Amino acid sequence: MNGRTNHIQTNEFQSPCSSSDEEVSDCFLDEVSLLEFLEGSEMAQRELVISTTSAEETSTQTGTTCNGPPDISNYTKMLATSRRTAPQTKPWYKRRNEEVLYLREKVKQLSAWLDHLKLEATLRSELDKEQITMTSTPELELWKSLAARQEKEREESEVENEKLRKILQHRVAQAKALQRAFKRRLREDSVRDAMNFSKRCRVDVQVWLPPTNSAVVFKDLSTGIDEEFANLDILFDSIKMYELPCPGRRNNTVNSRAKGKHVEFLDCYAFPFDFKQVDRTMWSLGSGGIEDVSATFVEKFPAGSYTKCKSVGFAFRSESLDVRVVMRKVGRRYALDDRTVFIWRTLIEPKHDSLTTMAFRETTCLVLRPGQDTHTGPTTIMQSHRQVAAGDGGRISSHTYKSFRGTDISTAVWNDSITKFNHYVEDTLLQQQKLK
């Protein structure tokens, strides 16, 4: 027992020499020595408990040898009983061994976690060094300035786009309101024109029959059209057509009446459409086509693929005169490489008591050629020459026509008819564009 006691004391008061990991691990006892030490201590404790228990039992059985007070003897009995009935727990040296193993496992886990943190700190420091190196380069500073400027421009563009979007919505609303107003105005004008037309025509329209000599008139009008086409360039040079600005119009009536021409107009107009589209539309409309809108009757006669014949009758009111007009038209088309030529001849016969012997012959030469392209697209130039002469074989002299009180009125009517014709063709092209 003395040898074990000395061994215990020696191990209990032995202290570690240093704080390093290797010296700390040496402080722990060897497992074999520790188990021997714990086993010896347990044996000594058991012998001490057994000797104490046997002594207590002996004193209790004799009863004569124990001279102590009764309370002490009762306490001794209770202590012996509790030690015998106490459950067998795990020895404390096993618990210490488990704690040592648990702590060693914890040390391994913490060491691994420490290595991980050291590696992460090393990588972070290297990344910070690379970022510091990158920020110090002039190329990166340049890209940063470019990115900042682009971000500022993008923000300004977003603000500007929002303003433009609101303005566009406002303009669209205005356009829709104007469109509704135009439609109402057109309906009102249509109703007004229809009522005026019905007032002008009155009962005379019911007994107005188409003429029966149209075939003879068409044959007479067709004579000489090809010769007029052959001399078209000479005609345009003589009247200085190519000097006319676009758009532009010239009235040569005053200078032409001495030559037997009652009305003469030169006109140049531009359409913002393709040349082929204008060519097809012009030929499909025939010789004008605008008269068909308010015509009392319209008769068309077959004459070939490049010739059209048409008879139209309509009525109008000029000051206090109610006039009915019969028009017989012949049109021919000539397609060239750089232009298309239309030549129309029209016999105009007013039907009224004071104008029964009066007739007019209108000749229209119209040239279509491609224009210069603009920012809105291709254009087509239309040059036209219109002249009106006596249509009764020369029975009406220039002096007689000049003395007629409707001379100025007829000049204004032809001028207005040219404007209406140009607008009618342009409106037709717009309608065709919408249908595509």
Short mmCIF file of C-alpha atoms in Angstrom, two decimals:
data_model
loop_
_atom_site.label_atom_id
_atom_site.label_comp_id
_atom_site.label_asym_id
_atom_site.label_seq_id
_atom_site.Cartn_x
_atom_site.Cartn_y
_atom_site.Cartn_z
CA MET A 1 0.00 0.00 0.00
CA ASN A 2 2.85 2.36 0.77
CA GLY A 3 4.42 1.73 -2.61
CA ARG A 4 1.14 2.50 -4.39
CA THR A 5 0.63 5.61 -2.31
CA ASN A 6 4.03 6.91 -3.24
CA HIS A 7 3.33 6.16 -6.90
CA ILE A 8 0.08 8.10 -6.73
CA GLN A 9 1.69 11.07 -5.08
CA THR A 10 4.51 11.12 -7.59
CA ASN A 11 2.13 11.13 -10.55
CA GLU A 12 -0.26 13.63 -9.03
CA PHE A 13 2.33 16.32 -8.44
CA GLN A 14 4.17 15.90 -11.73
CA SER A 15 3.63 19.07 -13.90
CA PRO A 16 4.16 19.60 -17.66
CA CYS A 17 7.43 21.16 -18.74
CA SER A 18 6.19 23.20 -21.76
CA SER A 19 2.99 24.36 -23.51
CA SER A 20 3.68 22.95 -26.96
CA ASP A 21 1.53 20.25 -28.53
CA GLU A 22 4.20 17.52 -28.14
CA GLU A 23 4.84 18.28 -24.45
CA VAL A 24 1.11 18.41 -23.73
CA SER A 25 0.66 14.99 -25.29
CA ASP A 26 3.50 13.60 -23.07
CA CYS A 27 1.67 14.73 -19.95
CA PHE A 28 -1.00 12.12 -20.50
CA LEU A 29 -0.20 8.77 -18.88
CA ASP A 30 0.36 5.72 -20.90
CA GLU A 31 -2.86 3.79 -21.17
CA VAL A 32 -1.36 0.58 -19.68
CA SER A 33 0.18 2.38 -16.71
CA LEU A 34 -2.98 4.38 -16.16
CA LEU A 35 -5.14 1.28 -16.17
CA GLU A 36 -2.82 -0.49 -13.69
CA PHE A 37 -2.90 2.53 -11.44
CA LEU A 38 -6.69 2.79 -11.60
CA GLU A 39 -7.07 -0.95 -10.95
CA GLY A 40 -4.83 -0.77 -7.86
CA SER A 41 -6.75 2.19 -6.53
CA GLU A 42 -10.02 0.40 -7.05
CA MET A 43 -8.75 -2.71 -5.22
CA ALA A 44 -7.58 -0.63 -2.28
CA GLN A 45 -10.90 1.13 -2.06
CA ARG A 46 -12.76 -2.16 -2.14
CA GLU A 47 -10.60 -3.65 0.67
CA LEU A 48 -11.24 -0.54 2.74
CA VAL A 49 -14.97 -0.79 2.22
CA ILE A 50 -15.02 -4.53 3.01
CA SER A 51 -13.04 -4.10 6.21
CA THR A 52 -15.31 -1.31 7.36
CA THR A 53 -18.43 -3.30 6.57
CA SER A 54 -17.22 -6.42 8.42
CA ALA A 55 -16.28 -4.40 11.47
CA GLU A 56 -19.68 -2.80 11.58
CA GLU A 57 -21.42 -6.16 11.27
CA THR A 58 -19.32 -7.64 14.07
CA SER A 59 -20.07 -4.78 16.41
CA THR A 60 -23.74 -5.02 15.56
CA GLN A 61 -23.92 -8.75 16.23
CA THR A 62 -22.10 -8.69 19.56
CA GLY A 63 -23.91 -5.66 20.87
CA THR A 64 -21.82 -5.85 24.05
CA THR A 65 -18.51 -4.71 22.61
CA CYS A 66 -19.96 -1.44 21.08
CA ASN A 67 -20.34 1.10 23.78
CA GLY A 68 -21.36 4.03 21.46
CA PRO A 69 -24.63 5.85 21.49
CA PRO A 70 -27.66 4.36 19.68
CA ASP A 71 -27.77 7.14 16.95
CA ILE A 72 -24.28 6.32 15.74
CA SER A 73 -25.04 2.64 15.53
CA ASN A 74 -28.21 3.34 13.55
CA TYR A 75 -26.27 5.58 11.09
CA THR A 76 -23.70 2.85 10.60
CA LYS A 77 -26.40 0.35 9.76
CA MET A 78 -28.02 2.69 7.26
CA LEU A 79 -24.68 3.39 5.56
CA ALA A 80 -23.91 -0.31 5.23
CA THR A 81 -27.39 -1.01 3.86
CA SER A 82 -27.18 1.80 1.28
CA ARG A 83 -23.77 0.61 0.07
CA ARG A 84 -25.04 -2.92 -0.40
CA THR A 85 -28.22 -1.80 -2.22
CA ALA A 86 -26.53 0.93 -4.40
CA PRO A 87 -26.54 0.07 -8.13
CA GLN A 88 -23.28 -0.86 -9.79
CA THR A 89 -22.13 2.18 -11.83
CA LYS A 90 -19.34 2.36 -14.46
CA PRO A 91 -15.95 2.70 -12.79
CA TRP A 92 -14.60 6.22 -12.79
CA TYR A 93 -11.38 5.30 -14.56
CA LYS A 94 -13.42 4.04 -17.54
CA ARG A 95 -15.30 7.30 -17.59
CA ARG A 96 -11.98 9.14 -17.56
CA ASN A 97 -10.74 6.96 -20.40
CA GLU A 98 -13.82 7.78 -22.48
CA GLU A 99 -13.36 11.47 -21.76
CA VAL A 100 -9.74 11.25 -22.92
CA LEU A 101 -10.80 9.56 -26.16
CA TYR A 102 -13.56 12.12 -26.71
CA LEU A 103 -11.17 15.02 -26.14
CA ARG A 104 -8.64 13.52 -28.54
CA GLU A 105 -11.34 13.30 -31.21
CA LYS A 106 -12.28 16.92 -30.55
CA VAL A 107 -8.64 17.93 -30.88
CA LYS A 108 -8.48 16.26 -34.30
CA GLN A 109 -11.66 18.02 -35.46
CA LEU A 110 -10.49 21.42 -34.24
CA SER A 111 -7.09 20.91 -35.85
CA ALA A 112 -8.75 20.11 -39.19
CA TRP A 113 -10.99 23.18 -38.86
CA LEU A 114 -7.96 25.32 -38.04
CA ASP A 115 -6.17 24.08 -41.16
CA HIS A 116 -9.26 24.90 -43.22
CA LEU A 117 -9.42 28.42 -41.82
CA LYS A 118 -5.72 28.96 -42.48
CA LEU A 119 -6.14 27.83 -46.10
CA GLU A 120 -9.19 30.06 -46.58
CA ALA A 121 -7.36 33.04 -45.10
CA THR A 122 -4.42 32.40 -47.42
CA LEU A 123 -6.66 32.26 -50.50
CA ARG A 124 -8.51 35.41 -49.46
CA SER A 125 -5.29 37.30 -48.97
CA GLU A 126 -4.04 36.22 -52.39
CA LEU A 127 -7.35 37.30 -53.99
CA ASP A 128 -7.16 40.68 -52.27
CA LYS A 129 -3.63 41.12 -53.57
CA GLU A 130 -4.81 40.34 -57.12
CA GLN A 131 -7.66 42.84 -56.80
CA ILE A 132 -5.30 45.49 -55.52
CA THR A 133 -2.99 44.75 -58.45
CA MET A 134 -5.90 44.97 -60.92
CA THR A 135 -7.20 48.26 -59.57
CA SER A 136 -3.83 49.81 -60.02
CA THR A 137 -3.73 49.14 -63.81
CA PRO A 138 -4.68 52.04 -66.15
CA GLU A 139 -6.71 49.74 -68.43
CA LEU A 140 -9.02 48.85 -65.57
CA GLU A 141 -9.45 52.52 -64.69
CA LEU A 142 -10.33 53.24 -68.31
CA TRP A 143 -12.93 50.49 -68.39
CA LYS A 144 -14.37 51.70 -65.11
CA SER A 145 -14.73 55.22 -66.47
CA LEU A 146 -16.37 53.87 -69.63
CA ALA A 147 -18.78 51.75 -67.61
CA ALA A 148 -19.67 54.71 -65.38
CA ARG A 149 -20.29 56.94 -68.37
CA GLN A 150 -22.42 54.31 -70.08
CA GLU A 151 -24.43 53.79 -66.93
CA LYS A 152 -25.07 57.53 -66.72
CA GLU A 153 -26.06 57.66 -70.37
CA ARG A 154 -28.37 54.68 -69.89
CA GLU A 155 -30.13 56.40 -66.99
CA GLU A 156 -30.51 59.57 -69.04
CA SER A 157 -31.84 57.53 -71.96
CA GLU A 158 -34.42 55.85 -69.75
CA VAL A 159 -35.65 59.23 -68.52
CA GLU A 160 -35.74 60.59 -72.07
CA ASN A 161 -37.53 57.48 -73.37
CA GLU A 162 -40.19 57.87 -70.72
CA LYS A 163 -40.76 61.48 -71.78
CA LEU A 164 -40.91 60.51 -75.45
CA ARG A 165 -43.32 57.68 -74.66
CA LYS A 166 -45.71 60.10 -72.96
CA ILE A 167 -45.41 62.56 -75.85
CA LEU A 168 -46.12 59.77 -78.34
CA GLN A 169 -49.20 58.66 -76.42
CA HIS A 170 -50.43 62.25 -76.42
CA ARG A 171 -49.83 62.57 -80.17
CA VAL A 172 -51.62 59.29 -80.86
CA ALA A 173 -54.62 60.50 -78.87
CA GLN A 174 -54.61 63.76 -80.85
CA ALA A 175 -54.40 61.87 -84.14
CA LYS A 176 -57.35 59.68 -83.20
CA ALA A 177 -59.38 62.73 -82.23
CA LEU A 178 -58.56 64.43 -85.55
CA GLN A 179 -59.46 61.28 -87.45
CA ARG A 180 -62.86 61.17 -85.77
CA ALA A 181 -63.37 64.87 -86.58
CA PHE A 182 -62.42 64.29 -90.23
CA LYS A 183 -64.83 61.39 -90.51
CA ARG A 184 -67.66 63.52 -89.13
CA ARG A 185 -66.77 66.32 -91.54
CA LEU A 186 -66.66 63.93 -94.48
CA ARG A 187 -70.08 62.54 -93.61
CA GLU A 188 -71.49 66.05 -93.36
CA ASP A 189 -69.90 67.08 -96.66
CA SER A 190 -71.17 63.95 -98.38
CA VAL A 191 -74.70 64.59 -97.22
CA ARG A 192 -74.47 68.24 -98.25
CA ASP A 193 -73.11 67.38 -101.71
CA ALA A 194 -75.80 64.77 -102.22
CA MET A 195 -78.52 67.26 -101.35
CA ASN A 196 -77.01 69.92 -103.63
CA PHE A 197 -76.70 67.43 -106.46
CA SER A 198 -80.32 66.41 -106.11
CA LYS A 199 -81.34 70.07 -106.19
CA ARG A 200 -79.24 70.77 -109.29
CA CYS A 201 -80.42 67.78 -111.32
CA ARG A 202 -84.09 68.03 -110.37
CA VAL A 203 -86.47 66.38 -112.87
CA ASP A 204 -84.26 66.74 -115.93
CA VAL A 205 -82.07 63.84 -114.86
CA GLN A 206 -84.92 61.39 -115.15
CA VAL A 207 -85.34 61.98 -118.93
CA TRP A 208 -81.60 62.28 -119.73
CA LEU A 209 -80.53 59.42 -121.99
CA PRO A 210 -76.98 58.55 -123.16
CA PRO A 211 -76.07 59.55 -126.72
CA THR A 212 -76.36 56.99 -129.53
CA ASN A 213 -73.52 58.19 -131.80
CA SER A 214 -70.64 57.34 -129.45
CA ALA A 215 -68.96 54.91 -131.87
CA VAL A 216 -68.61 57.59 -134.56
CA VAL A 217 -67.28 60.11 -132.04
CA PHE A 218 -64.69 57.63 -130.69
CA LYS A 219 -63.41 56.92 -134.20
CA ASP A 220 -63.00 60.63 -134.86
CA LEU A 221 -61.22 61.23 -131.56
CA SER A 222 -58.78 58.34 -132.14
CA THR A 223 -57.56 59.80 -135.42
CA GLY A 224 -54.15 61.43 -135.08
CA ILE A 225 -53.28 60.24 -131.54
CA ASP A 226 -50.20 58.32 -132.71
CA GLU A 227 -48.90 61.34 -134.63
CA GLU A 228 -49.36 63.46 -131.53
CA PHE A 229 -47.31 60.97 -129.51
CA ALA A 230 -44.52 61.11 -132.10
CA ASN A 231 -44.36 64.93 -131.81
CA LEU A 232 -44.66 65.02 -128.01
CA ASP A 233 -41.01 65.94 -127.32
CA ILE A 234 -41.21 68.80 -129.82
CA LEU A 235 -44.37 70.05 -128.11
CA PHE A 236 -42.79 69.94 -124.64
CA ASP A 237 -39.74 71.83 -125.89
CA SER A 238 -41.86 74.52 -127.52
CA ILE A 239 -43.95 75.17 -124.42
CA LYS A 240 -40.87 74.89 -122.13
CA MET A 241 -42.36 72.09 -120.06
CA TYR A 242 -38.99 71.05 -118.62
CA GLU A 243 -38.48 74.53 -117.15
CA LEU A 244 -41.61 74.19 -115.01
CA PRO A 245 -40.76 73.57 -111.33
CA CYS A 246 -42.13 70.59 -109.43
CA PRO A 247 -44.73 71.06 -108.13
CA GLY A 248 -45.86 73.86 -110.38
CA ARG A 249 -48.56 75.01 -112.81
CA ARG A 250 -48.68 77.54 -115.63
CA ASN A 251 -51.73 79.06 -117.35
CA ASN A 252 -51.03 79.86 -121.02
CA THR A 253 -54.64 80.64 -121.90
CA VAL A 254 -54.09 84.33 -122.67
CA ASN A 255 -51.27 83.66 -125.15
CA SER A 256 -52.95 80.62 -126.73
CA ARG A 257 -56.36 82.04 -127.65
CA ALA A 258 -54.91 83.65 -130.75
CA LYS A 259 -53.98 80.13 -131.90
CA GLY A 260 -57.54 78.85 -131.45
CA LYS A 261 -56.93 77.34 -128.00
CA HIS A 262 -59.54 78.45 -125.52
CA VAL A 263 -57.75 76.95 -122.46
CA GLU A 264 -54.13 75.76 -122.02
CA PHE A 265 -52.51 74.57 -118.78
CA LEU A 266 -49.10 73.09 -117.94
CA ASP A 267 -48.82 71.12 -114.73
CA CYS A 268 -46.04 69.25 -112.89
CA TYR A 269 -46.82 67.13 -109.83
CA ALA A 270 -44.90 64.58 -107.71
CA PHE A 271 -46.38 61.44 -106.15
CA PRO A 272 -44.57 59.83 -103.17
CA PHE A 273 -45.07 56.36 -104.63
CA ASP A 274 -43.25 53.89 -106.84
CA PHE A 275 -43.29 54.49 -110.59
CA LYS A 276 -44.86 51.12 -111.45
CA GLN A 277 -47.61 51.56 -108.87
CA VAL A 278 -48.50 55.03 -110.20
CA ASP A 279 -48.44 53.71 -113.78
CA ARG A 280 -50.88 50.89 -112.99
CA THR A 281 -53.17 53.16 -111.00
CA MET A 282 -53.23 55.86 -113.68
CA TRP A 283 -54.23 53.40 -116.38
CA SER A 284 -56.82 51.67 -114.19
CA LEU A 285 -58.52 55.01 -113.54
CA GLY A 286 -58.92 55.56 -117.26
CA SER A 287 -59.08 59.10 -118.54
CA GLY A 288 -59.49 60.90 -115.23
CA GLY A 289 -62.02 58.79 -113.41
CA ILE A 290 -63.07 61.58 -111.09
CA GLU A 291 -66.16 62.31 -113.19
CA ASP A 292 -67.48 58.83 -112.42
CA VAL A 293 -68.11 59.80 -108.79
CA SER A 294 -70.93 62.25 -109.58
CA ALA A 295 -71.85 60.91 -113.03
CA THR A 296 -75.41 60.38 -114.09
CA PHE A 297 -74.42 57.62 -116.49
CA VAL A 298 -71.14 55.91 -117.48
CA GLU A 299 -70.65 53.78 -120.61
CA LYS A 300 -67.42 51.94 -121.45
CA PHE A 301 -66.61 50.53 -124.88
CA PRO A 302 -63.98 47.85 -125.69
CA ALA A 303 -61.10 49.17 -127.78
CA GLY A 304 -58.03 46.96 -127.08
CA SER A 305 -55.48 46.53 -124.29
CA TYR A 306 -53.78 49.92 -124.79
CA THR A 307 -56.87 52.01 -125.67
CA LYS A 308 -59.93 52.94 -123.60
CA CYS A 309 -63.20 54.55 -124.67
CA LYS A 310 -65.75 55.92 -122.25
CA SER A 311 -68.90 58.05 -122.30
CA VAL A 312 -69.86 59.99 -119.17
CA GLY A 313 -72.74 62.33 -118.39
CA PHE A 314 -73.04 64.59 -115.34
CA ALA A 315 -74.67 67.84 -114.28
CA PHE A 316 -73.46 70.92 -112.45
CA ARG A 317 -74.59 74.43 -111.66
CA SER A 318 -72.61 77.48 -112.84
CA GLU A 319 -73.92 80.66 -111.25
CA SER A 320 -77.60 80.65 -112.28
CA LEU A 321 -77.23 78.05 -115.05
CA ASP A 322 -78.11 74.39 -114.64
CA VAL A 323 -75.83 72.63 -117.11
CA ARG A 324 -75.72 69.01 -118.22
CA VAL A 325 -72.52 67.80 -119.85
CA VAL A 326 -71.83 64.75 -122.03
CA MET A 327 -68.17 63.72 -122.32
CA ARG A 328 -66.79 61.11 -124.76
CA LYS A 329 -63.18 60.12 -124.00
CA VAL A 330 -60.52 58.10 -125.81
CA GLY A 331 -57.27 57.25 -124.01
CA ARG A 332 -54.13 55.49 -125.23
CA ARG A 333 -51.07 54.32 -123.32
CA TYR A 334 -47.44 54.20 -124.60
CA ALA A 335 -44.91 52.37 -122.38
CA LEU A 336 -41.25 53.31 -122.91
CA ASP A 337 -38.06 52.33 -121.07
CA ASP A 338 -37.74 55.44 -118.92
CA ARG A 339 -41.28 56.81 -118.96
CA THR A 340 -44.94 56.13 -119.74
CA VAL A 341 -47.05 58.43 -121.92
CA PHE A 342 -50.85 58.77 -121.75
CA ILE A 343 -52.75 60.73 -124.42
CA TRP A 344 -56.46 61.45 -123.86
CA ARG A 345 -58.87 63.17 -126.16
CA THR A 346 -62.25 64.30 -124.88
CA LEU A 347 -65.29 65.75 -126.63
CA ILE A 348 -67.25 67.93 -124.18
CA GLU A 349 -70.83 68.87 -125.10
CA PRO A 350 -72.81 71.07 -122.69
CA LYS A 351 -76.57 70.55 -122.91
CA HIS A 352 -78.44 73.82 -122.35
CA ASP A 353 -80.73 76.10 -124.34
CA SER A 354 -78.12 78.86 -124.64
CA LEU A 355 -75.25 76.43 -125.32
CA THR A 356 -76.77 74.01 -127.79
CA THR A 357 -74.30 74.80 -130.56
CA MET A 358 -71.21 74.83 -128.34
CA ALA A 359 -68.75 71.89 -127.99
CA PHE A 360 -65.14 71.59 -126.83
CA ARG A 361 -62.31 69.20 -127.63
CA GLU A 362 -59.79 68.65 -124.85
CA THR A 363 -56.40 67.03 -125.46
CA THR A 364 -54.33 65.88 -122.49
CA CYS A 365 -50.74 64.64 -122.81
CA LEU A 366 -49.47 63.13 -119.57
CA VAL A 367 -45.94 61.78 -118.97
CA LEU A 368 -44.89 59.67 -115.96
CA ARG A 369 -41.20 59.26 -115.13
CA PRO A 370 -39.34 58.01 -111.99
CA GLY A 371 -38.21 60.76 -109.64
CA GLN A 372 -35.39 60.97 -107.15
CA ASP A 373 -35.61 58.85 -104.02
CA THR A 374 -36.20 60.74 -100.77
CA HIS A 375 -36.03 59.78 -97.10
CA THR A 376 -39.68 58.68 -97.35
CA GLY A 377 -39.10 56.41 -100.36
CA PRO A 378 -39.35 56.54 -104.17
CA THR A 379 -41.21 59.28 -106.05
CA THR A 380 -42.87 59.62 -109.45
CA ILE A 381 -43.01 62.84 -111.49
CA MET A 382 -46.14 63.57 -113.55
CA GLN A 383 -45.95 66.23 -116.32
CA SER A 384 -49.20 67.10 -118.09
CA HIS A 385 -50.27 69.46 -120.87
CA ARG A 386 -53.97 70.26 -121.35
CA GLN A 387 -55.47 72.33 -124.13
CA VAL A 388 -59.08 72.98 -125.09
CA ALA A 389 -60.23 73.99 -128.56
CA ALA A 390 -63.53 74.21 -130.40
CA GLY A 391 -65.01 70.78 -130.91
CA ASP A 392 -67.54 71.58 -133.61
CA GLY A 393 -65.18 71.72 -136.54
CA GLY A 394 -64.28 75.39 -136.05
CA ARG A 395 -67.80 76.82 -136.21
CA ILE A 396 -67.20 78.66 -132.93
CA SER A 397 -64.63 81.37 -133.47
CA SER A 398 -62.18 82.60 -130.88
CA HIS A 399 -63.96 85.96 -130.75
CA THR A 400 -67.32 84.29 -130.11
CA TYR A 401 -65.88 82.16 -127.32
CA LYS A 402 -64.07 85.12 -125.82
CA SER A 403 -67.26 87.20 -125.76
CA PHE A 404 -69.13 84.41 -124.00
CA ARG A 405 -69.73 85.36 -120.37
CA GLY A 406 -68.60 81.94 -119.12
CA THR A 407 -65.02 82.20 -120.43
CA ASP A 408 -63.40 83.07 -117.12
CA ILE A 409 -65.63 80.56 -115.38
CA SER A 410 -64.55 77.76 -117.72
CA THR A 411 -60.87 78.62 -117.18
CA ALA A 412 -61.38 78.40 -113.42
CA VAL A 413 -63.28 75.13 -113.84
CA TRP A 414 -60.41 73.53 -115.82
CA ASN A 415 -57.87 74.77 -113.29
CA ASP A 416 -59.92 73.27 -110.47
CA SER A 417 -60.38 70.01 -112.39
CA ILE A 418 -56.57 69.58 -112.67
CA THR A 419 -56.20 69.96 -108.89
CA LYS A 420 -59.03 67.51 -108.22
CA PHE A 421 -57.55 65.00 -110.64
CA ASN A 422 -54.13 65.09 -108.95
CA HIS A 423 -55.69 64.68 -105.52
CA TYR A 424 -57.96 61.90 -106.75
CA VAL A 425 -55.00 59.90 -108.07
CA GLU A 426 -53.06 60.45 -104.85
CA ASP A 427 -56.01 59.38 -102.67
CA THR A 428 -56.43 56.24 -104.77
CA LEU A 429 -52.75 55.39 -104.27
CA LEU A 430 -53.11 55.89 -100.52
CA GLN A 431 -56.13 53.59 -100.39
CA GLN A 432 -54.24 50.92 -102.32
CA GLN A 433 -51.30 51.27 -99.91
CA LYS A 434 -53.60 50.68 -96.92
CA LEU A 435 -55.04 47.53 -98.46
CA LYS A 436 -51.60 45.92 -98.79
#
